[in-house]
Tab-separated table of C-alpha atoms in Angstrom:
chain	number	residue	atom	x	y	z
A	1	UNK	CA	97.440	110.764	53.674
A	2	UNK	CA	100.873	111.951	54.735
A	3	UNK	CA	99.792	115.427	55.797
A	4	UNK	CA	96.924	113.360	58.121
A	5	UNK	CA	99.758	111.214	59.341
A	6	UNK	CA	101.967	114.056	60.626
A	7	UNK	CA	98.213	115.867	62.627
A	8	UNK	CA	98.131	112.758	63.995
A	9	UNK	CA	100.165	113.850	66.897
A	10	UNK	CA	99.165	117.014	67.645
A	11	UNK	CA	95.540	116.269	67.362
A	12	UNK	CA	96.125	113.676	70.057
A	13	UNK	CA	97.694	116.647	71.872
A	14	UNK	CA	95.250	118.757	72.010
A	15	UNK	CA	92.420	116.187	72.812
A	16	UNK	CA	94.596	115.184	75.738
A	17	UNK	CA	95.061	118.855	76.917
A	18	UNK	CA	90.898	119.769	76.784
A	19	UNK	CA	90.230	116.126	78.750
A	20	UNK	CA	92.688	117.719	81.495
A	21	UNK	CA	91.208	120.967	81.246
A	22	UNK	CA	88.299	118.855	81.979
A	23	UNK	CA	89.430	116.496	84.916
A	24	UNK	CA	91.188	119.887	86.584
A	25	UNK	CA	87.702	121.594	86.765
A	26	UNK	CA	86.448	118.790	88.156
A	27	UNK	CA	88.453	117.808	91.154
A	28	UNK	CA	88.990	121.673	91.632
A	29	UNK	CA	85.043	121.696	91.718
A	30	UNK	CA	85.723	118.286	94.862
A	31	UNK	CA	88.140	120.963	96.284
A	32	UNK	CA	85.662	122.890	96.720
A	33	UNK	CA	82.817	121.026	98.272
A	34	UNK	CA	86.010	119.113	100.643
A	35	UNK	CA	86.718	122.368	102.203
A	36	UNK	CA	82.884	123.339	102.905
A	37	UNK	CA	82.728	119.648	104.493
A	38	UNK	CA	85.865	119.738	106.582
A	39	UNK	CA	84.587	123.533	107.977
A	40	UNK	CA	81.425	122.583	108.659
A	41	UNK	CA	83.190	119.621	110.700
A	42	UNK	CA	84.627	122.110	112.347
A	43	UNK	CA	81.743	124.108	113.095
A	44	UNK	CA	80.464	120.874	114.237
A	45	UNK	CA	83.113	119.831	117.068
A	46	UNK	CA	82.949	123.710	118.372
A	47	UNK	CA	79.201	123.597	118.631
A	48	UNK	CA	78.852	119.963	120.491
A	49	UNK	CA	77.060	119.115	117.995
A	50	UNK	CA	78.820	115.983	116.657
A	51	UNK	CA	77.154	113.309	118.651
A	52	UNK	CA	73.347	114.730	118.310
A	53	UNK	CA	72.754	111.793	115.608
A	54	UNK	CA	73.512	108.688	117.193
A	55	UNK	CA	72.872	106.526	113.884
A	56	UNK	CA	75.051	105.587	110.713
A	57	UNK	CA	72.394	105.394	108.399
A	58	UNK	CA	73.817	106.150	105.290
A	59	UNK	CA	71.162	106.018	102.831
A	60	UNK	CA	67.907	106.511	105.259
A	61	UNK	CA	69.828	109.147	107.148
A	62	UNK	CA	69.621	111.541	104.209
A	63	UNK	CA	66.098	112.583	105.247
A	64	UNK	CA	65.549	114.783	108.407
A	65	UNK	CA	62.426	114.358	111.029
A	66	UNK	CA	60.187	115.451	108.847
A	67	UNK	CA	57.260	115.703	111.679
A	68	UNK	CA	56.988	116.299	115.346
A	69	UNK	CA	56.938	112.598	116.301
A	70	UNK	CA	60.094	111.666	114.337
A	71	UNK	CA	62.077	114.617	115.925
A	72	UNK	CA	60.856	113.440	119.254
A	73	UNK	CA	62.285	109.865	118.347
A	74	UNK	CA	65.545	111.552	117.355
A	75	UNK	CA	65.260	113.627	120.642
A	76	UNK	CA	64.896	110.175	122.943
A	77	UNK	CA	67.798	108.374	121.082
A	78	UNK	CA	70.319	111.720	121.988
A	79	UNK	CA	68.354	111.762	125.760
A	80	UNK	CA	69.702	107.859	126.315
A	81	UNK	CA	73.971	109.050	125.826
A	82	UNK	CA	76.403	110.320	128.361
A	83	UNK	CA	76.548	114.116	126.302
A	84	UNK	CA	73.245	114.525	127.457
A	85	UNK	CA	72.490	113.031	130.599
A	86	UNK	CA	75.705	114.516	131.967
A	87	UNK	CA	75.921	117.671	129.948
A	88	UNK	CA	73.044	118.761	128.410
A	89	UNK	CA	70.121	117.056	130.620
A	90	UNK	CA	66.901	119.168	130.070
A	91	UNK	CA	67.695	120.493	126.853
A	92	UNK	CA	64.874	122.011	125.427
A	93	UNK	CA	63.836	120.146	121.745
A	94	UNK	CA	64.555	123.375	119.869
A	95	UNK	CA	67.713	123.523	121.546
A	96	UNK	CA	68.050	119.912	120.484
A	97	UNK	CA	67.216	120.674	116.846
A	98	UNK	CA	70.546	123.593	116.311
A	99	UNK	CA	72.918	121.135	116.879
A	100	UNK	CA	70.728	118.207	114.971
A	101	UNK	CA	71.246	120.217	111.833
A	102	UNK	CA	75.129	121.134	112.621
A	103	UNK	CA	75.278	117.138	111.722
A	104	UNK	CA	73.469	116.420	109.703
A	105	UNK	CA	74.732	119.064	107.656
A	106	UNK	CA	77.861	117.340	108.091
A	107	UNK	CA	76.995	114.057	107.127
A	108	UNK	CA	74.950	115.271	103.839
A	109	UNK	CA	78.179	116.947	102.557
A	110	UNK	CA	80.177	114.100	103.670
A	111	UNK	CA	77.615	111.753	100.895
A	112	UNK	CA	77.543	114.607	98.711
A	113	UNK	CA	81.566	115.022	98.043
A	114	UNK	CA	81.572	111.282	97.637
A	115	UNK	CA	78.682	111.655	94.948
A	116	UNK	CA	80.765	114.379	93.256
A	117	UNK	CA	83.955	112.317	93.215
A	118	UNK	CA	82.252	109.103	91.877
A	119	UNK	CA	79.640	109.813	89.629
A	120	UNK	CA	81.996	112.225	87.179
A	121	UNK	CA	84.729	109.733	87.732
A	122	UNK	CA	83.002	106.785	86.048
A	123	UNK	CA	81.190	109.437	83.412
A	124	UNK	CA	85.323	110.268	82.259
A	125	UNK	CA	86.381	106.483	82.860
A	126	UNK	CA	83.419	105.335	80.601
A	127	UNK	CA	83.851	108.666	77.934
A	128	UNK	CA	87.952	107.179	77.970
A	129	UNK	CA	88.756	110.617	79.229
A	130	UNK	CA	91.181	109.424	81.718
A	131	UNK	CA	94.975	108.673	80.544
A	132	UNK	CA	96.758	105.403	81.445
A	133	UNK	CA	98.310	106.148	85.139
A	134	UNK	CA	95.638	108.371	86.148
A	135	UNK	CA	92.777	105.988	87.069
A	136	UNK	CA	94.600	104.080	90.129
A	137	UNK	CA	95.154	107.718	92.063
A	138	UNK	CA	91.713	108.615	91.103
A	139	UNK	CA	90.283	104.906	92.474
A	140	UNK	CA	92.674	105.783	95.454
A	141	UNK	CA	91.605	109.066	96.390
A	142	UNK	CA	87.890	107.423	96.188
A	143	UNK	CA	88.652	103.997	98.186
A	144	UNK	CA	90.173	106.710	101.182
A	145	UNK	CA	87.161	108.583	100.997
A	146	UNK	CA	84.936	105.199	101.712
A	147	UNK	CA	87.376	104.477	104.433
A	148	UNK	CA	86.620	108.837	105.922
A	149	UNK	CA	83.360	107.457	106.327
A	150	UNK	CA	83.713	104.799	108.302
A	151	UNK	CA	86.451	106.158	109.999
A	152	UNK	CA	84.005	109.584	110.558
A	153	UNK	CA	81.546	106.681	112.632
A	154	UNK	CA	84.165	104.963	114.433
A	155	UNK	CA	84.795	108.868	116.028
A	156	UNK	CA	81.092	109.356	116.957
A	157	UNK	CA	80.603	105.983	118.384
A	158	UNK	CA	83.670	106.890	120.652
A	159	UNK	CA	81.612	109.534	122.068
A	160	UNK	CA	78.024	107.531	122.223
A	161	UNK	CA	78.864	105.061	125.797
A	162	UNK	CA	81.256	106.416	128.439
A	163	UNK	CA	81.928	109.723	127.339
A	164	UNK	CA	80.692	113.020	126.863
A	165	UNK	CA	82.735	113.880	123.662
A	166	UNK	CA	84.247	111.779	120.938
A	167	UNK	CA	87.902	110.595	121.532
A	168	UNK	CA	90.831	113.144	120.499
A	169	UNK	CA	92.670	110.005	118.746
A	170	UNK	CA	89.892	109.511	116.599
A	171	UNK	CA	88.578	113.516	116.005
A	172	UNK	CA	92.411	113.954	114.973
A	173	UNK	CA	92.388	111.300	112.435
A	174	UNK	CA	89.252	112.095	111.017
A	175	UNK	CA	90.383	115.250	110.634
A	176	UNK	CA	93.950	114.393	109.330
A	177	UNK	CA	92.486	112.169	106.390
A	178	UNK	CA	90.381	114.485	105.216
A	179	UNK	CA	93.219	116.856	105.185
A	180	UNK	CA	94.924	113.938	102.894
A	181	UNK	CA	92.005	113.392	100.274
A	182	UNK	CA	92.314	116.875	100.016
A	183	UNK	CA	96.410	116.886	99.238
A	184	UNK	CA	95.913	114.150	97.235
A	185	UNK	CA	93.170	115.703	95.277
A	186	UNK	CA	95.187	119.036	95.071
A	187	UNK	CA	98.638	117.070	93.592
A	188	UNK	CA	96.566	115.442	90.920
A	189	UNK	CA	94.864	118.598	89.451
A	190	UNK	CA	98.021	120.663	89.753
A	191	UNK	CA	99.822	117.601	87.968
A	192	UNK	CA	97.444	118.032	85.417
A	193	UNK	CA	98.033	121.536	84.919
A	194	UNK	CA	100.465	123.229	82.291
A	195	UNK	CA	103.537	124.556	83.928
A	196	UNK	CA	105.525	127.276	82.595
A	197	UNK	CA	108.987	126.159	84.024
A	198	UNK	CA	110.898	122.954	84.007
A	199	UNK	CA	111.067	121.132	86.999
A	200	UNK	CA	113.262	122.719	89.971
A	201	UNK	CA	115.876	120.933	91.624
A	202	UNK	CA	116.109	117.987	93.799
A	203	UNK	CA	116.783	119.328	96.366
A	204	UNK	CA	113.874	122.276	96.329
A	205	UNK	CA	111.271	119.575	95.326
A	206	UNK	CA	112.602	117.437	98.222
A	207	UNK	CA	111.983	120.735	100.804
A	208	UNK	CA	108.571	121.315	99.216
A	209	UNK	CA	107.265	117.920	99.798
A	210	UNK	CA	108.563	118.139	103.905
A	211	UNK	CA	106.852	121.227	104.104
A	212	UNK	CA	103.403	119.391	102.898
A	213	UNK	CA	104.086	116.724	105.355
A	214	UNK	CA	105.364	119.429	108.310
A	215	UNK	CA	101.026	121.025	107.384
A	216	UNK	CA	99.749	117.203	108.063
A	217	UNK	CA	101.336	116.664	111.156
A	218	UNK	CA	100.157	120.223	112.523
A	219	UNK	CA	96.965	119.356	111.065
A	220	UNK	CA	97.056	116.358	113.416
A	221	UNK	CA	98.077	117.957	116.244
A	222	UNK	CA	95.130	121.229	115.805
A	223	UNK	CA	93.126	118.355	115.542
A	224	UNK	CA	93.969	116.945	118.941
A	225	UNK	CA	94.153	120.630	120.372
A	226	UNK	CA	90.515	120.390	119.421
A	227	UNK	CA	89.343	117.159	120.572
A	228	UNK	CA	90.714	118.454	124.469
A	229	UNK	CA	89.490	121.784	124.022
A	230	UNK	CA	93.329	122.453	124.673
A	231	UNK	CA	92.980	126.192	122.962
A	232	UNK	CA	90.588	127.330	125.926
A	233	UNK	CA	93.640	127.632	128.474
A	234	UNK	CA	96.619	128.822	128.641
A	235	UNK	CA	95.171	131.966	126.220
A	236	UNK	CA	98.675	134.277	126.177
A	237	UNK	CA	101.491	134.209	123.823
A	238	UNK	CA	104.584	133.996	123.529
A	239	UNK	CA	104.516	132.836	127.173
A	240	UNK	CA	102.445	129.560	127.823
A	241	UNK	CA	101.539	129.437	131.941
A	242	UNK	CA	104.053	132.100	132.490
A	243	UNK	CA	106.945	130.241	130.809
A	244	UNK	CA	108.938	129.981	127.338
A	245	UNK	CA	108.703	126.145	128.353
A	246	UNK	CA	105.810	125.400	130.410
A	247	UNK	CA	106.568	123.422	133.997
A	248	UNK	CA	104.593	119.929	134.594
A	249	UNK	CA	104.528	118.737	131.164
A	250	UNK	CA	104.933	115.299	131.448
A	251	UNK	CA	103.152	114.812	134.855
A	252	UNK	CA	100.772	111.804	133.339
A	253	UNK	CA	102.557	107.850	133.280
A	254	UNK	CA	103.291	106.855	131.107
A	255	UNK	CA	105.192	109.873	129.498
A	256	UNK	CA	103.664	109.184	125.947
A	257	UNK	CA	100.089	110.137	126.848
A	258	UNK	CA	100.546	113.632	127.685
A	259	UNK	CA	101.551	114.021	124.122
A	260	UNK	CA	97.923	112.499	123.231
A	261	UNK	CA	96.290	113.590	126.588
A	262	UNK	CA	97.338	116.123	127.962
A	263	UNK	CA	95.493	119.388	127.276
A	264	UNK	CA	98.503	121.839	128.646
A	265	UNK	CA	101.626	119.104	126.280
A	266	UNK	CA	99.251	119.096	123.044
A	267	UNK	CA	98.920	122.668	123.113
A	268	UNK	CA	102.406	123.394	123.530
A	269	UNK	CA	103.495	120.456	121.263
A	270	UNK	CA	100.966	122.094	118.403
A	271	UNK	CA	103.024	125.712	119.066
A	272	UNK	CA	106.168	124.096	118.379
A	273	UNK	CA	104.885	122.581	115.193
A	274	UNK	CA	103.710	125.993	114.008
A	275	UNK	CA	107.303	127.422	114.894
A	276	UNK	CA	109.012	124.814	112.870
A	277	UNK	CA	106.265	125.101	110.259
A	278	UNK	CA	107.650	128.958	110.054
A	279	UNK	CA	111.154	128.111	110.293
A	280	UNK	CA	111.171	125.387	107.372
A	281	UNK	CA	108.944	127.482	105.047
A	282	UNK	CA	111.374	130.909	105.550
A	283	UNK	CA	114.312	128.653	104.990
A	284	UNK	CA	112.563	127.418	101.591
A	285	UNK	CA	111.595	130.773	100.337
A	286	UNK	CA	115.408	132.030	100.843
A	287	UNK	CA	116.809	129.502	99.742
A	288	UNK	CA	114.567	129.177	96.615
A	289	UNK	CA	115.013	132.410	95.796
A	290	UNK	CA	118.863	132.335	95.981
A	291	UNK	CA	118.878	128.935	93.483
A	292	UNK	CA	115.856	129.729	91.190
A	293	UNK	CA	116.055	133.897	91.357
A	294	UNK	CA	113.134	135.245	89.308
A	295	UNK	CA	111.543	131.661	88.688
A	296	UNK	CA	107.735	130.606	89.404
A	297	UNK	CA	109.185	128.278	91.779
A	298	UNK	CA	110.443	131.203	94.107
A	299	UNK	CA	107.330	133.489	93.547
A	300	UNK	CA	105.679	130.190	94.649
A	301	UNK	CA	107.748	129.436	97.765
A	302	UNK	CA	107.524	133.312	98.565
A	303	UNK	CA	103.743	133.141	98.522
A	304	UNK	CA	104.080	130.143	100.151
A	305	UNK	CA	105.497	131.604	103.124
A	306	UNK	CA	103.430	134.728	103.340
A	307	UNK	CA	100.249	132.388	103.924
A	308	UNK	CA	102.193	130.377	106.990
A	309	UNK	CA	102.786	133.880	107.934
A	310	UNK	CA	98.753	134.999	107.843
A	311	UNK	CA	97.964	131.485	109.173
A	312	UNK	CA	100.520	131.939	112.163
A	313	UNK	CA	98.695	135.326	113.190
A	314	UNK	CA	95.230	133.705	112.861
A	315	UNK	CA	96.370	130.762	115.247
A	316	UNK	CA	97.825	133.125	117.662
A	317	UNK	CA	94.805	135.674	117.208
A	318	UNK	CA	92.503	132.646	117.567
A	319	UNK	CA	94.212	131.871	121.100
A	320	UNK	CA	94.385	135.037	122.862
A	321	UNK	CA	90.493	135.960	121.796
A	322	UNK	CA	89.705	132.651	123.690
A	323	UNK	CA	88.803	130.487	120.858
A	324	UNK	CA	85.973	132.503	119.115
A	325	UNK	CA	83.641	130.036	116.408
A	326	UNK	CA	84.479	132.294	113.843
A	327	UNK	CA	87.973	132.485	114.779
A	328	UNK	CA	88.530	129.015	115.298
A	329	UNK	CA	86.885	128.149	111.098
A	330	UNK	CA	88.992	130.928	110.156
A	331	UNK	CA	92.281	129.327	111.446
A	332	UNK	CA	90.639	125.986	110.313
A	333	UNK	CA	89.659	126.848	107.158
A	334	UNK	CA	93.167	128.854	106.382
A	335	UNK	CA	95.164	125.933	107.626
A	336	UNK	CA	93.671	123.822	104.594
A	337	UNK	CA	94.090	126.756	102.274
A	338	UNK	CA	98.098	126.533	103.176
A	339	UNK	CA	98.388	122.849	102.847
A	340	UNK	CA	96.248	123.125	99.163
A	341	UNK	CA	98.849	125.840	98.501
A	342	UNK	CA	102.049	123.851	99.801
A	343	UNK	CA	100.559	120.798	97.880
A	344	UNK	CA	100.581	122.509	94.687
A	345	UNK	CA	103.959	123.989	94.996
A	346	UNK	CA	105.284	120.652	95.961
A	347	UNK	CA	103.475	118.898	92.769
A	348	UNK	CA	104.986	122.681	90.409
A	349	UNK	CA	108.306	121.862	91.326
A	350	UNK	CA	108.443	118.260	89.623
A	351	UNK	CA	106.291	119.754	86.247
A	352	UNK	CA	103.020	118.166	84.807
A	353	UNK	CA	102.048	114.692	84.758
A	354	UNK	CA	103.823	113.506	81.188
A	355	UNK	CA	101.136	113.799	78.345
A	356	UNK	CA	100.413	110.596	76.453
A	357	UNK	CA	100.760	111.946	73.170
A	358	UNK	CA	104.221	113.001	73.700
A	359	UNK	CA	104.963	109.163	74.577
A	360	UNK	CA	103.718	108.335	71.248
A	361	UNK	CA	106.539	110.941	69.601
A	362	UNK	CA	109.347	109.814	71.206
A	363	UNK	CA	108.272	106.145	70.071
């Protein structure tokens, strides 16, 4: 009875390390399917396609036109918005039906990501799989992805009356929460990860965690870039219109919307992000290196650093070429990859979410 006594604990352990084995591979597996759904948003806003389905259906709207009537409804409810009659009048229906699919391709990986988030989460909640703590970020991550949804119509419907295109206010918050599920997602499967080092310092977790919030707020601003089609002028670089500082840059009243407005302010508002972006991350890596020499930490911050680097030359690549679809998802697509990447790091330099059983042995 003794000897069963002392396993005790370390069973415990080990059960508790093969359920996080098991949560990890399954919010990397919502990674995943979150960066398919935010690039084919992408893909979506650079094709016009985002306002072709002017519905929320969200359980009927799961099935296409399935016939030649039905896609002719579809057609007449797209005919009777401003995109169309002011844009796109006399589209052809086949013409119609490539940017159909660019949404609703959208929308079915928008219900699908929520399906792979929620029907796991209440298999592990019911199995007792998830450890005290765990289950309010988990029910968080889930109640912001009900409110994406919404918040994904309230953009559209921007777009449906008096304009041609959805509102950049609302494109850039879509956008900017679904870069936010996805941090959140990323901190809570690297905080149930093993890490091989103690925690790093205060003051190099505290660095970390601006740098995550620095990739949000450029996040926000690409995502305003895009909802003005801001990248399509103003193509050279390092000079913007000729200038270091570009001239007539607050020339709307009040002075607050050509940070919002503006096509020429946003763009030069998102290049100073991405400068201080650069700055902030080589200042981490140096000084990282100089307090934790030789630690994961470092190799992190270094690595972290060499992918603002690539993403830098992508952005600026993505600008001179004009704005190029596949350029533009690349630059989209990597931006996401640096803010996973800066979210882990952030989440390895304050160590692994406690384990329960080790609660139990200090009891």
């Amino acid at each position: 009875m003794a000897a069963i006594s002392a396993a005790a604990p370390y069973v415990a352990r080990d059960r508790d390390l093969h359920n996080r084995a098991l949560l990890r591979g399954w919010l990397y597996v919502v990674l995943l399917v979150l960066f398919a759904l935010v690039l084919v948003g992408g893909a979506t806003r650079l094709t016009e396609s985002g306002l072709s389905i002017t519905q929320w259906q969200p359980i009927h709207g799961v099935i296409p036109p399935l016939n030649d009537a039905e896609w002719q409804e579809e057609f007449q409810r797209y005919q009777q918005i401003p995109q169309y009659t002011e844009l796109n009048k006399g589209m052809s229906i086949e013409a119609f039906k490539s940017i159909f699919w660019w949404e609703w391709a959208h929308r079915l990986l928008a219900r699908s990501v929520g399906l792979v988030f929620a029907v796991p989460l209440l298999a592990l909640w019911a199995t007792r799989r998830i450890e005290r703590g765990l289950g309010p970020k988990l029910v968080g991550i889930l109640l912001l992805g009900g409110l994406q949804g919404a918040i994904g119509w309230w953009m559209v419907a921007s777009g449906l009356v008096d304009r041609v295109s959805v509102s950049q206010y609302r494109l850039a918050t879509h956008l900017t929460l679904a870069a936010l599920i996805f941090t959140a997602t990323m901190v809570v499967a690297r905080g149930l990860a093993p890490h091989s080092e103690p925690a790093a310092d205060r003051s190099t977790q505290r660095l970390a965690g601006f740098l995550v919030l620095l990739a949000l707020i450029q996040i926000y601003l690409g995502g305003l870039v895009a909802g003005l089609d801001a990248g399509m002028s103003y193509n050279t670089w390092p000079l913007m219109d000729g200038r270091i500082i570009p001239g007539d840059l607050l020339i709307l009243e009040p002075a607050w919307r050509n940070f919002f407005e503006s096509p020429k302010t946003v763009q030069f508002v998102h290049r100073l992000g991405a400068y201080t972006v650069f700055a902030v991350a080589l200042w981490h890596m140096i000084a990282t290196r100089r307090r934790l020499p030789g630690s994961t930490h470092a190799r992190r911050a270094t690595l972290l650093f060499v992918l603002v680097l690539v993403q830098a030359s992508i952005g600026i690549g993505t600008l001179l070429m004009q704005v190029p679809l596949h350029m533009a998802l690349t630059h989209q697509g990597f931006a996401l990859i640096v803010l996973g990447f800066a979210a882990a790091h952030w989440r390895g330099t304050k160590g692994a979410y406690p384990l329960p059983h080790q609660v139990a042995l200090r009891t």
